[in-house]
JSON list of C-alpha atoms in Angstrom, two decimals:
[
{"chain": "A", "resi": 1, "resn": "UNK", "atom": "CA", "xyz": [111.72, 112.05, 113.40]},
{"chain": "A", "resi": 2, "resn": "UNK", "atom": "CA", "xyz": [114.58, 113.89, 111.58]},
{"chain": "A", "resi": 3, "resn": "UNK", "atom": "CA", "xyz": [116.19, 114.45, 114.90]},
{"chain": "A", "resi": 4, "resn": "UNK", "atom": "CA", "xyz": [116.53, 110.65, 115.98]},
{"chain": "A", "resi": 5, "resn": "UNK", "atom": "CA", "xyz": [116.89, 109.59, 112.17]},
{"chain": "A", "resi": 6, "resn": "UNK", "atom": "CA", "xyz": [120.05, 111.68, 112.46]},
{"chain": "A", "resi": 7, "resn": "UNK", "atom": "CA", "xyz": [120.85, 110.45, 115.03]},
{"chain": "A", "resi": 8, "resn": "UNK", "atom": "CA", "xyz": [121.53, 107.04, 114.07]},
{"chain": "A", "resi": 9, "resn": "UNK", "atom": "CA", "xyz": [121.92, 106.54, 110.57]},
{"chain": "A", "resi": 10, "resn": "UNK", "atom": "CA", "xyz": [124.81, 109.35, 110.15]},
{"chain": "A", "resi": 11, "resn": "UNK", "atom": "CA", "xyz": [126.21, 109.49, 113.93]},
{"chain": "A", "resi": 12, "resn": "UNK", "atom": "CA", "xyz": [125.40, 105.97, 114.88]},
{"chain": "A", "resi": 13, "resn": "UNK", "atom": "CA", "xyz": [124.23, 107.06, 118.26]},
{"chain": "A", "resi": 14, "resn": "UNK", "atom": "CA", "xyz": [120.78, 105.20, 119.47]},
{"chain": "A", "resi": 15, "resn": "UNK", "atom": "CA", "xyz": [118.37, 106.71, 122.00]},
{"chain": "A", "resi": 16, "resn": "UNK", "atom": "CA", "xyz": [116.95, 104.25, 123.90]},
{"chain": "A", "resi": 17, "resn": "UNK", "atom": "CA", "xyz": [114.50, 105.10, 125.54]},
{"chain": "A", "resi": 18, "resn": "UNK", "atom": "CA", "xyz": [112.61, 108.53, 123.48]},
{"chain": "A", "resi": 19, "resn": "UNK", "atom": "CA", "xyz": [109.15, 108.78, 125.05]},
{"chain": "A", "resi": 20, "resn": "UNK", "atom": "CA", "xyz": [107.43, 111.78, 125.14]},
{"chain": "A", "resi": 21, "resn": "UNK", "atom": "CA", "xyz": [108.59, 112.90, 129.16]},
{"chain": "A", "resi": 22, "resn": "UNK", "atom": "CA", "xyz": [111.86, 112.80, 127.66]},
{"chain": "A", "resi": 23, "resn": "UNK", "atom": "CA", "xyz": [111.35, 114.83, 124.54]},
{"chain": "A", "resi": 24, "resn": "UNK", "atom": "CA", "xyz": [110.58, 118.94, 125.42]},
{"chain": "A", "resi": 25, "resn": "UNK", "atom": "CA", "xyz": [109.03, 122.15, 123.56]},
{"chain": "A", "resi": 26, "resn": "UNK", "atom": "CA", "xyz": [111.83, 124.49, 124.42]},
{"chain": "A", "resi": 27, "resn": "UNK", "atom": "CA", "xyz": [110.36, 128.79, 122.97]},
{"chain": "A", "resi": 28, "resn": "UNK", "atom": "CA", "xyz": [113.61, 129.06, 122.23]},
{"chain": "A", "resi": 29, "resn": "UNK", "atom": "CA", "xyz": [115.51, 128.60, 118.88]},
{"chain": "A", "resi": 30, "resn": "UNK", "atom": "CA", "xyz": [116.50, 130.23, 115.53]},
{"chain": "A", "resi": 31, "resn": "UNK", "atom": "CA", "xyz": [112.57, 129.29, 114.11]},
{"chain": "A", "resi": 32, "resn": "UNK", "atom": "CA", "xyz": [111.08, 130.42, 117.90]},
{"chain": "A", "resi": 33, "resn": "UNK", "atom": "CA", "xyz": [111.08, 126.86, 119.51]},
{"chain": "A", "resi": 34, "resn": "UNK", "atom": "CA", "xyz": [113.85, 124.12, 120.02]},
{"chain": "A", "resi": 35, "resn": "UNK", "atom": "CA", "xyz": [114.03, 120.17, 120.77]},
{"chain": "A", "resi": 36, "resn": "UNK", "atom": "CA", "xyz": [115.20, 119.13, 123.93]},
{"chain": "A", "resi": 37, "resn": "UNK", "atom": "CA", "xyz": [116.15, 115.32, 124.33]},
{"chain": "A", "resi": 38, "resn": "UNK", "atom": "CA", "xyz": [116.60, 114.42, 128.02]},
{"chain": "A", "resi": 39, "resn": "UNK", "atom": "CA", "xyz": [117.36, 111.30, 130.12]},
{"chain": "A", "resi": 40, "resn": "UNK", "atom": "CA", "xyz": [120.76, 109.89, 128.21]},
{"chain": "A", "resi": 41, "resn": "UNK", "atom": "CA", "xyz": [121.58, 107.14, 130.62]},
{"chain": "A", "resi": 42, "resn": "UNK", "atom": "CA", "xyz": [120.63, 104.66, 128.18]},
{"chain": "A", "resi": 43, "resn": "UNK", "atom": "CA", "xyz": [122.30, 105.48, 125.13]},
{"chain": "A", "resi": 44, "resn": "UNK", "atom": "CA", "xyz": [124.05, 103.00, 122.66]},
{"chain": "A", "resi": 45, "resn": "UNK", "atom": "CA", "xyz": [126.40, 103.89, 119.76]},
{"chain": "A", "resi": 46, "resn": "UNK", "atom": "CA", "xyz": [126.48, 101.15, 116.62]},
{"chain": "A", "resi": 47, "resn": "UNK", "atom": "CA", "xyz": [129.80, 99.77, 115.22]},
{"chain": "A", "resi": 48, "resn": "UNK", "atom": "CA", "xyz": [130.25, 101.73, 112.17]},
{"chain": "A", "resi": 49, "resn": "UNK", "atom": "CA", "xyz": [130.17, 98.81, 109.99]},
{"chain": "A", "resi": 50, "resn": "UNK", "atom": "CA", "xyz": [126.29, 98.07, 111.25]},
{"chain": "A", "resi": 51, "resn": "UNK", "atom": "CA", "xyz": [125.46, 101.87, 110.97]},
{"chain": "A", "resi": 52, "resn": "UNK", "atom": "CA", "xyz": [126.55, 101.37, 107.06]},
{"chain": "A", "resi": 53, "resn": "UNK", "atom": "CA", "xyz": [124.35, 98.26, 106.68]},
{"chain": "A", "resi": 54, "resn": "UNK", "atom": "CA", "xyz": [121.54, 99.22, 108.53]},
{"chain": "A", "resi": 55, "resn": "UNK", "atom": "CA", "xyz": [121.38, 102.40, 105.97]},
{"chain": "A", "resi": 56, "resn": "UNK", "atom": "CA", "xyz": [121.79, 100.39, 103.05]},
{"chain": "A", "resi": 57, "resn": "UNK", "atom": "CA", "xyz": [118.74, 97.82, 104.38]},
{"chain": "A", "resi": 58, "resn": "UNK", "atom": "CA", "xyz": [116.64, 101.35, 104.29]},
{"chain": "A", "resi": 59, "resn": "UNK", "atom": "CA", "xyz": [117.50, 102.37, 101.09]},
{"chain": "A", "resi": 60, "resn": "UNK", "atom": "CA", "xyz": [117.10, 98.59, 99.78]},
{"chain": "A", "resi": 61, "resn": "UNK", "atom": "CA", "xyz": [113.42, 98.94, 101.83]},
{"chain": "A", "resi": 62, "resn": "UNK", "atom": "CA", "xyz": [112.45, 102.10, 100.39]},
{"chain": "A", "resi": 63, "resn": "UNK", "atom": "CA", "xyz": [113.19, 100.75, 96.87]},
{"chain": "A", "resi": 64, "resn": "UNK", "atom": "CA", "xyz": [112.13, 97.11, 97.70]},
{"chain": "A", "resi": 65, "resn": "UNK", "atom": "CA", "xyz": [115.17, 95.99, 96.27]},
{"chain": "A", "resi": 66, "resn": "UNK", "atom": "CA", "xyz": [114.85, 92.04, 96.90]},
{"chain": "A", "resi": 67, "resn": "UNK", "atom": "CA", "xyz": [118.20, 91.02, 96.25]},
{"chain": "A", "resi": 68, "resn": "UNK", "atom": "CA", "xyz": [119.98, 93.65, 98.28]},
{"chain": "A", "resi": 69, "resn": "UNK", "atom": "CA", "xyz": [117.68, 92.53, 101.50]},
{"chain": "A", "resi": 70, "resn": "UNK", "atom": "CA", "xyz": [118.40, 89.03, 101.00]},
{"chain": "A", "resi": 71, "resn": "UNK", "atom": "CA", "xyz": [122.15, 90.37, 101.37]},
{"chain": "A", "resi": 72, "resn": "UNK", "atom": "CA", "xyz": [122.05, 92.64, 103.91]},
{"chain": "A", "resi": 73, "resn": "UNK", "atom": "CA", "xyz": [120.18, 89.83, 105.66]},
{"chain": "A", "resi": 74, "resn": "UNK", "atom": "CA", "xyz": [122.70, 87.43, 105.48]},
{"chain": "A", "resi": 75, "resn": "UNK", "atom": "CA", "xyz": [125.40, 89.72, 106.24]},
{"chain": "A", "resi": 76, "resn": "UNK", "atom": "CA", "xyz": [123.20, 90.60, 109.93]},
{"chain": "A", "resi": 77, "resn": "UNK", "atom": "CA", "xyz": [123.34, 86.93, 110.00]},
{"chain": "A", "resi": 78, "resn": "UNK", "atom": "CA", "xyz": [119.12, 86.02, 109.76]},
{"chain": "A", "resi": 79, "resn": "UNK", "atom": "CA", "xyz": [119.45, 84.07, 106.73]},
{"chain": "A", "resi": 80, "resn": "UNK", "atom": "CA", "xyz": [116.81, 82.90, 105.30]},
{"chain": "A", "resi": 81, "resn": "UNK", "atom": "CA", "xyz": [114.55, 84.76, 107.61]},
{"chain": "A", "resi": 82, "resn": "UNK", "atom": "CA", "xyz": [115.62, 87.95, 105.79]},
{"chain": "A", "resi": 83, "resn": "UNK", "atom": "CA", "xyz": [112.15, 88.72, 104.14]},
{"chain": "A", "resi": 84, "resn": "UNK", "atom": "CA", "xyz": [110.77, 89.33, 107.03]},
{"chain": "A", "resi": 85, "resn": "UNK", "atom": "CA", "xyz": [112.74, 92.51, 107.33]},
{"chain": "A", "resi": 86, "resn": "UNK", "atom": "CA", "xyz": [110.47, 94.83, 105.28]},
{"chain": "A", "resi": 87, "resn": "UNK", "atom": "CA", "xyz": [107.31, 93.23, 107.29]},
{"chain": "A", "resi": 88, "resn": "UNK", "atom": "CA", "xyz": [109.49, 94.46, 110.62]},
{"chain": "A", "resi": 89, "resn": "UNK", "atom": "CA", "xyz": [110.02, 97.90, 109.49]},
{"chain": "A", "resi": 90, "resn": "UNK", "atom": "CA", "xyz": [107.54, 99.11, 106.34]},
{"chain": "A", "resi": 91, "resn": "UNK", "atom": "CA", "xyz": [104.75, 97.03, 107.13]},
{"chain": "A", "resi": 92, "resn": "UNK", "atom": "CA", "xyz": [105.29, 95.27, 103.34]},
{"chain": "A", "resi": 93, "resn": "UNK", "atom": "CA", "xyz": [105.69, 91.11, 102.42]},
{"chain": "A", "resi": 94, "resn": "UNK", "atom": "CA", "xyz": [108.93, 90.81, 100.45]},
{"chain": "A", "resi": 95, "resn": "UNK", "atom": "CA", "xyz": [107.13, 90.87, 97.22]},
{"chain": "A", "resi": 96, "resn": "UNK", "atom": "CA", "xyz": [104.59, 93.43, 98.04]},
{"chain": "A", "resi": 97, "resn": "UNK", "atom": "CA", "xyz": [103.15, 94.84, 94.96]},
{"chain": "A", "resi": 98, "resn": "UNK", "atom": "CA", "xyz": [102.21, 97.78, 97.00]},
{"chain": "A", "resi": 99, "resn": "UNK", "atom": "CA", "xyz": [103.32, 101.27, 97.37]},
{"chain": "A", "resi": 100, "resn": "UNK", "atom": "CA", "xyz": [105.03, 102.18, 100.09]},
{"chain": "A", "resi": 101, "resn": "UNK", "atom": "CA", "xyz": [102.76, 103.87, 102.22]},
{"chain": "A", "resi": 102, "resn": "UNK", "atom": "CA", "xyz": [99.82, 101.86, 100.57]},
{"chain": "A", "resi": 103, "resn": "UNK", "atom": "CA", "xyz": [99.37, 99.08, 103.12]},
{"chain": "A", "resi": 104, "resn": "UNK", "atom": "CA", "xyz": [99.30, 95.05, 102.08]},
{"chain": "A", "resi": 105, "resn": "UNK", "atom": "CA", "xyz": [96.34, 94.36, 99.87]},
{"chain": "A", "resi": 106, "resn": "UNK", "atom": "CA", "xyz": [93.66, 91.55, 100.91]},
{"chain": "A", "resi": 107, "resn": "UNK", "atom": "CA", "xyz": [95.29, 88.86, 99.04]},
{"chain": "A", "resi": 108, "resn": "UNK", "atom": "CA", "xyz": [98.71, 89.61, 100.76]},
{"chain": "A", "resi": 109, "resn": "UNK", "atom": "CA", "xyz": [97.69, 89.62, 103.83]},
{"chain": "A", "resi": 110, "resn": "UNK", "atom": "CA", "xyz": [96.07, 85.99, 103.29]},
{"chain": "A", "resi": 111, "resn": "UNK", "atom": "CA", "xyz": [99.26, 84.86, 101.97]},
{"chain": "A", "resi": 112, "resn": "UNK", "atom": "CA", "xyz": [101.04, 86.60, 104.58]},
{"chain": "A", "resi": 113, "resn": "UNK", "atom": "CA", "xyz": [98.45, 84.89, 107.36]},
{"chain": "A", "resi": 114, "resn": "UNK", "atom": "CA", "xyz": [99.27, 81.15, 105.90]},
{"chain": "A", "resi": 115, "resn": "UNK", "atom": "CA", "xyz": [102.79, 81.32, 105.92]},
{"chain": "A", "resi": 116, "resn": "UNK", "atom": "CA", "xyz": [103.04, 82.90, 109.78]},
{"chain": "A", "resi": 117, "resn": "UNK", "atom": "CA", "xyz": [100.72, 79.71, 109.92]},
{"chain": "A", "resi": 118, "resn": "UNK", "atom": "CA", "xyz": [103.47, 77.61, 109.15]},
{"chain": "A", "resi": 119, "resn": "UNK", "atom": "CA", "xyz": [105.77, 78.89, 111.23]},
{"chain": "A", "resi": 120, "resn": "UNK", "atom": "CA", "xyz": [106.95, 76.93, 114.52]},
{"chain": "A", "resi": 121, "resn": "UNK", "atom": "CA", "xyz": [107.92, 78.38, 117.86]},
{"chain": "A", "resi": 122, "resn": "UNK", "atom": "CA", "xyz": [111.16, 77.43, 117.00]},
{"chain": "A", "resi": 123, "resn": "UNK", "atom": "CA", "xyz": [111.77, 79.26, 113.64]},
{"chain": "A", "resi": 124, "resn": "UNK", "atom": "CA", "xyz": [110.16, 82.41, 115.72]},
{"chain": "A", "resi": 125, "resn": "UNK", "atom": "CA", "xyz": [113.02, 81.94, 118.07]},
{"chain": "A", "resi": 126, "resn": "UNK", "atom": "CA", "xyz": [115.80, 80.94, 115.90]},
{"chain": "A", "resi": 127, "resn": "UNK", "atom": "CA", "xyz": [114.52, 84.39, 114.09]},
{"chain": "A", "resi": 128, "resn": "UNK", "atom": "CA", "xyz": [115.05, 86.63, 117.34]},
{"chain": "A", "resi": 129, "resn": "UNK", "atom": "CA", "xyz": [118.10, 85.03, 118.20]},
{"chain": "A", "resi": 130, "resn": "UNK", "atom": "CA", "xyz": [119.57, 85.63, 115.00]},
{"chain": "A", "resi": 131, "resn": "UNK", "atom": "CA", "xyz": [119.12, 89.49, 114.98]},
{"chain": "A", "resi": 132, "resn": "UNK", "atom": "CA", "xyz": [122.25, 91.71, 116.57]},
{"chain": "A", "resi": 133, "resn": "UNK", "atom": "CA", "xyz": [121.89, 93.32, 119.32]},
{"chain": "A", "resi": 134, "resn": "UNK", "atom": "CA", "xyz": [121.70, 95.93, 117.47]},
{"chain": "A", "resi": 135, "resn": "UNK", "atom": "CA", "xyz": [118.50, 95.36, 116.28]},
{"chain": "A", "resi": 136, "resn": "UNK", "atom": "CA", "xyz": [116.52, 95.25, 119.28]},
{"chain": "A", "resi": 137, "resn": "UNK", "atom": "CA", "xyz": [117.47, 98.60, 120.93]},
{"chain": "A", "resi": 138, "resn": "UNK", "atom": "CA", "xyz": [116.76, 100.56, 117.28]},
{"chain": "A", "resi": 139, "resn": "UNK", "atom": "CA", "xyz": [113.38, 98.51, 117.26]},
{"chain": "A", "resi": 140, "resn": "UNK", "atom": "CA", "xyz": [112.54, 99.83, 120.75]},
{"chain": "A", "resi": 141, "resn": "UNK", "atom": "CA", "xyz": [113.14, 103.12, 119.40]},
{"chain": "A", "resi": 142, "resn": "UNK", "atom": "CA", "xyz": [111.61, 102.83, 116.44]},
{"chain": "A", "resi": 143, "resn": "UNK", "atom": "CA", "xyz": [108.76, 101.48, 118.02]},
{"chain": "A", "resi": 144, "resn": "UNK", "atom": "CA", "xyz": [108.04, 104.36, 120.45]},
{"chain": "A", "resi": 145, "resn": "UNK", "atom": "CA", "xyz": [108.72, 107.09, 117.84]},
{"chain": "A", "resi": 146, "resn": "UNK", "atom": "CA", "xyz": [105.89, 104.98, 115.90]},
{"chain": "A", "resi": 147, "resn": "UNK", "atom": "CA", "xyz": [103.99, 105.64, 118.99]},
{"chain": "A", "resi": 148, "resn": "UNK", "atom": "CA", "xyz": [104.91, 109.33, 118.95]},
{"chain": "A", "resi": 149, "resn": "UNK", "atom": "CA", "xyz": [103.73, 110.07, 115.69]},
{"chain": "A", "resi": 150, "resn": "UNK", "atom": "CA", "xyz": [100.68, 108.25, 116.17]},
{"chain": "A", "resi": 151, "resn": "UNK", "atom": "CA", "xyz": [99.39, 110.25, 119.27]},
{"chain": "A", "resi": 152, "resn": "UNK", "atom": "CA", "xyz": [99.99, 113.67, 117.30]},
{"chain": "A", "resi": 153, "resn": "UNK", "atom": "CA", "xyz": [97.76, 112.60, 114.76]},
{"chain": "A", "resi": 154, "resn": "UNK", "atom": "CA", "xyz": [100.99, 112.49, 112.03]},
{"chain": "A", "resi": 155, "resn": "UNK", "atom": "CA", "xyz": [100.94, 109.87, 108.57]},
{"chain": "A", "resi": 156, "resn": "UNK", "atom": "CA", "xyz": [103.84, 107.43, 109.28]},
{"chain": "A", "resi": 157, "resn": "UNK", "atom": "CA", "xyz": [104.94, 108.79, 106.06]},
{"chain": "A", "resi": 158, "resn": "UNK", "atom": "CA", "xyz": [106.71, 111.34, 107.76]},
{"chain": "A", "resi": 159, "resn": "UNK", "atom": "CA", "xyz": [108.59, 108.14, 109.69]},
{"chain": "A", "resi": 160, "resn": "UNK", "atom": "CA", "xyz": [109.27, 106.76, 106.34]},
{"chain": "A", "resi": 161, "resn": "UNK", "atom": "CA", "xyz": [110.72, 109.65, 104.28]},
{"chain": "A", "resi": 162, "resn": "UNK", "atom": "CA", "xyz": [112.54, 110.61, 107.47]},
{"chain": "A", "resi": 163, "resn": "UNK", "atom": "CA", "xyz": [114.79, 107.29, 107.51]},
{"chain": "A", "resi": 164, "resn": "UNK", "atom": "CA", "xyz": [115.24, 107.63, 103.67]},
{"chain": "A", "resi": 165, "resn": "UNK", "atom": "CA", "xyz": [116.49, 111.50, 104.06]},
{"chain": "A", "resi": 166, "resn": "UNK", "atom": "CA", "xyz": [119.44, 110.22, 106.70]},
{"chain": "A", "resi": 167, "resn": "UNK", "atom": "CA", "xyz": [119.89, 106.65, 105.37]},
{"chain": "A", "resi": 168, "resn": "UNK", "atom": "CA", "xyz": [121.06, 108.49, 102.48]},
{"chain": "A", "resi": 169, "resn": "UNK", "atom": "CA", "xyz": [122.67, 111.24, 103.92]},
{"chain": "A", "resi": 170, "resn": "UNK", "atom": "CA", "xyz": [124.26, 108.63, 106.07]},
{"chain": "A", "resi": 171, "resn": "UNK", "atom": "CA", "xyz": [126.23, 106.63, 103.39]},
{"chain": "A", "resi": 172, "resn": "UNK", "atom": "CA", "xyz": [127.44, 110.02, 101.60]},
{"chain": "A", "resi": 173, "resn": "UNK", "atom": "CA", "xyz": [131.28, 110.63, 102.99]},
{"chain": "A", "resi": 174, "resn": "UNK", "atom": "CA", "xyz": [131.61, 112.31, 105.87]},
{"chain": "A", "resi": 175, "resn": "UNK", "atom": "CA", "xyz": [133.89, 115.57, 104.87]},
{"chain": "A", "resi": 176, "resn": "UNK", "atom": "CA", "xyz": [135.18, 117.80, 107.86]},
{"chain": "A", "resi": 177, "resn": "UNK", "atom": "CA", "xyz": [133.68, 120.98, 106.33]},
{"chain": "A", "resi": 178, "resn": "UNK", "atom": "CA", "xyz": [137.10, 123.06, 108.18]},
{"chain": "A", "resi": 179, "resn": "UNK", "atom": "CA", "xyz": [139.81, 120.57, 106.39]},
{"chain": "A", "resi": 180, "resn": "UNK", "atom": "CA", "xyz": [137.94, 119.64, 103.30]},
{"chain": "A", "resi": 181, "resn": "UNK", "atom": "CA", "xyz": [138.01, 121.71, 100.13]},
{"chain": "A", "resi": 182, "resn": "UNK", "atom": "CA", "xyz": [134.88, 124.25, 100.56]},
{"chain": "A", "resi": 183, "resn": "UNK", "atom": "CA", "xyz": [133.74, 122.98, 97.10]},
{"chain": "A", "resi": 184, "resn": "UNK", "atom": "CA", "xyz": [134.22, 119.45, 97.65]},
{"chain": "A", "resi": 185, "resn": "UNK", "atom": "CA", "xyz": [131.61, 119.83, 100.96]},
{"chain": "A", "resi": 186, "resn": "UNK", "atom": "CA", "xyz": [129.26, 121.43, 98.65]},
{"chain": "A", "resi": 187, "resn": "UNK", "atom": "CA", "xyz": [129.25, 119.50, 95.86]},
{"chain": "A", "resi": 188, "resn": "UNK", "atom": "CA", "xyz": [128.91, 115.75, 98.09]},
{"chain": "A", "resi": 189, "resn": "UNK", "atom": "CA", "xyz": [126.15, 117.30, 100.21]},
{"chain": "A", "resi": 190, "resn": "UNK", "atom": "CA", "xyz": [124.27, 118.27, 96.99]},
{"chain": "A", "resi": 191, "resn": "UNK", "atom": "CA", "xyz": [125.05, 114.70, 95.57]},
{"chain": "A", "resi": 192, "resn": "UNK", "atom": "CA", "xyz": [123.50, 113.42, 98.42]},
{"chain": "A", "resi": 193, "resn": "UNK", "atom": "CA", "xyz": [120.40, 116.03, 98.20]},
{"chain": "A", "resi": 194, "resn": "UNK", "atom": "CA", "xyz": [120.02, 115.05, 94.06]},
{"chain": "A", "resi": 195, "resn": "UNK", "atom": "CA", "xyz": [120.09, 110.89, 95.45]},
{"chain": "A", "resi": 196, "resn": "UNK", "atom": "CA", "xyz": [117.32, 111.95, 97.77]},
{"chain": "A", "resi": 197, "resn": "UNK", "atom": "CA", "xyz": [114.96, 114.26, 95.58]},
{"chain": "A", "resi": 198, "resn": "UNK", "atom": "CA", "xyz": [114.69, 111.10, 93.19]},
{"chain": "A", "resi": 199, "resn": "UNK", "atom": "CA", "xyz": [114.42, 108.58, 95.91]},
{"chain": "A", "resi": 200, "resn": "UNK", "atom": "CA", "xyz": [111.46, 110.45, 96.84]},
{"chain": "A", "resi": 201, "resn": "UNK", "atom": "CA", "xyz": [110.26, 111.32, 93.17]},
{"chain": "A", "resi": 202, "resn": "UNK", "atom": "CA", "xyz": [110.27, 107.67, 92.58]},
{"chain": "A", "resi": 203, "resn": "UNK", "atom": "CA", "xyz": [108.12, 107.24, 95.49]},
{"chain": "A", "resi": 204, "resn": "UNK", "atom": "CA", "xyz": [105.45, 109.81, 94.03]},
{"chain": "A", "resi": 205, "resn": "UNK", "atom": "CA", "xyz": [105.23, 108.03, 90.99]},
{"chain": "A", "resi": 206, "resn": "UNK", "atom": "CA", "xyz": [104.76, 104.84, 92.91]},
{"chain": "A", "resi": 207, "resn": "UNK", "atom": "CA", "xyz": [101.74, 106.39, 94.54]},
{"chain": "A", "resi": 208, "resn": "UNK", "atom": "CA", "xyz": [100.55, 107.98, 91.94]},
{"chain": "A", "resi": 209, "resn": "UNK", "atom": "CA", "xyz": [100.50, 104.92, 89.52]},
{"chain": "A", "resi": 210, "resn": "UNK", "atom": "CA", "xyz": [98.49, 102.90, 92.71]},
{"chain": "A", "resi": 211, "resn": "UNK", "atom": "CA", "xyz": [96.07, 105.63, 92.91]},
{"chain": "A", "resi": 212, "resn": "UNK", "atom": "CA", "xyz": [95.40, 105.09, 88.85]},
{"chain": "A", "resi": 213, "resn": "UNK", "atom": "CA", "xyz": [95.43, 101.88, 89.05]},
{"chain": "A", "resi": 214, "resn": "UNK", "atom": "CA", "xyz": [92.41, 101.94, 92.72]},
{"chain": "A", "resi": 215, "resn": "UNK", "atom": "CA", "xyz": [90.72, 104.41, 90.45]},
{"chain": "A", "resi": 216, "resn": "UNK", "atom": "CA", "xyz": [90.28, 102.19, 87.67]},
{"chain": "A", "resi": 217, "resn": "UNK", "atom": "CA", "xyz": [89.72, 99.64, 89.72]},
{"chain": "A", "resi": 218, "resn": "UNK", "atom": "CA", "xyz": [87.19, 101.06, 91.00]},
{"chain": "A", "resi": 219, "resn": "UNK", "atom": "CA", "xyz": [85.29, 102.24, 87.65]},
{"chain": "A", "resi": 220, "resn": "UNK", "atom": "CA", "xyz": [85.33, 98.36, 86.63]},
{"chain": "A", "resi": 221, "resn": "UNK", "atom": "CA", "xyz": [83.64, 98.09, 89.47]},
{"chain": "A", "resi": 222, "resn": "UNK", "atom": "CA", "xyz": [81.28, 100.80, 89.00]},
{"chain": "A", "resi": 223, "resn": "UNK", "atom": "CA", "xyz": [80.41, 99.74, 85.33]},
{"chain": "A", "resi": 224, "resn": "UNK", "atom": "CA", "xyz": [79.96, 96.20, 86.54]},
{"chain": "A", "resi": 225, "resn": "UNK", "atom": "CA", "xyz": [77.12, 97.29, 88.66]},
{"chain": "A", "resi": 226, "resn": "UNK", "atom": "CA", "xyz": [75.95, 99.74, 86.41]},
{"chain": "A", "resi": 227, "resn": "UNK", "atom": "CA", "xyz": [75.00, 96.86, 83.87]},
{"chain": "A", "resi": 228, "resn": "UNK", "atom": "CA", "xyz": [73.87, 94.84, 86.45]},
{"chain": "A", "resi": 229, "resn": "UNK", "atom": "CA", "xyz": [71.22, 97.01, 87.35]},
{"chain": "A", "resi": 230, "resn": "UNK", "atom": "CA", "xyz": [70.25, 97.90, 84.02]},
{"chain": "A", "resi": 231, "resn": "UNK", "atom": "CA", "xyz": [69.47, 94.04, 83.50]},
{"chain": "A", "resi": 232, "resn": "UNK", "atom": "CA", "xyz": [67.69, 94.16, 86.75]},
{"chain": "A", "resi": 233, "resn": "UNK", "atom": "CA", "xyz": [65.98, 96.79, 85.67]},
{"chain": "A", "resi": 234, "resn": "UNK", "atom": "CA", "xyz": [65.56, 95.49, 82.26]},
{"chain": "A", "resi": 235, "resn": "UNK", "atom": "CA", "xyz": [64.30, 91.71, 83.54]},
{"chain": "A", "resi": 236, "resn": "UNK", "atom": "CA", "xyz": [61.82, 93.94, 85.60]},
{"chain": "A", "resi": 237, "resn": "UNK", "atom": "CA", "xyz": [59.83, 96.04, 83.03]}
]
């Protein structure tokens, strides 16, 4: 994942077409194995000024941030069909109340079911016509690398912190570590390391607040029944 992440969100450079014939186990390599990416027939580079964006819309997904969606959605020209971008890549509604990695809850996904509901054959095609080009190769990607991970038993968290890692590392400056002051390099690549570390310390906290909240959820629930059954038990004697 950190390969191909790399790959396009700081060097703009889209493999299209990474299924697993075309990725190999190589023993050699500084850590006793290497990755070796084959079949590059197919390759696309973005226009820098999409690369940009398209990092932005992950760091805006990452952090849900509603307002910068909506305009990184109009600037890729969907409009108002720009909440449908975290469904497309996170697996989240637009207001998801969710963490990140927590899945939609029962009463999104019946919100989420009426409004597809609603939708006619032409909004689902003004919708993919709308998209760059862009966007279709990186979803084929994106979509096999899903795949990938899936088949070697891996939590698409991995995916997910991945894309946040080079999204990030992919709007820091690009510095020519030769020409550029040697303390200038350092200092921007620990910037970017800091932005990072409490990208993904927000994340834990998200998690961790969901997992309070499930847990007492879940004890409601549990005391509920409890006092049911003592009536029960109560009526019965």
């Amino acid at each position: 994942m950190e390969v191909f992440a790399e790959m396009i969100f700081v060097h703009g450079f889209i493999h299209g077409d990474p299924h697993p014939g075309n990725i190999l186990v190589s023993p050699e390599g500084r850590n006793g194995f290497c990755l070796v990416l084959l079949d590059h027939g197919i390759y696309r580079q973005l226009d820098e000024g999409f690369r940009i964006d398209y990092c932005e819309l992950w760091k805006a997904l990452i952090l849900l941030d509603t307002n910068k969606i909506q305009q990184l959605g109009e600037r890729f020209g969907v409009g108002k069909y720009f909440k449908y971008l975290p469904l497309i890549f996170t697996g989240r509604t637009i207001d998801s109340k969710s963490t990140l990695l927590g899945g939609m809850s029962i009463e999104e996904k019946r919100n989420l079911k009426q409004e597809l509901k609603s939708l006619k054959m032409e909004d689902i095609s003004s919708f993919m016509e709308s998209l760059p080009s862009e966007f279709s190769r990186i979803l084929r990607t994106d979509g096999l690398l899903r795949s990938i991970i899936s088949r070697l038993g891996a939590s698409q968290r991995v995916r997910l912190l991945a894309y946040a890692k080079y999204a990030l590392y992919g709007l820091s400056p690009k510095l020519n570590p030769q020409s550029d002051y040697g303390v200038k390099v350092v200092l921007s690549r620990l910037k970017t390391n800091v932005s990072y570390l409490q990208l993904r310390l927000a994340l834990e906290i998200l998690e961790l607040l969901s997992l309070i909240e499930n847990v007492r959820h879940f004890l409601r629930v549990l005391s509920k029944s409890s006092r049911k059954i003592n009536r029960w038990c109560s009526n019965g004697l």
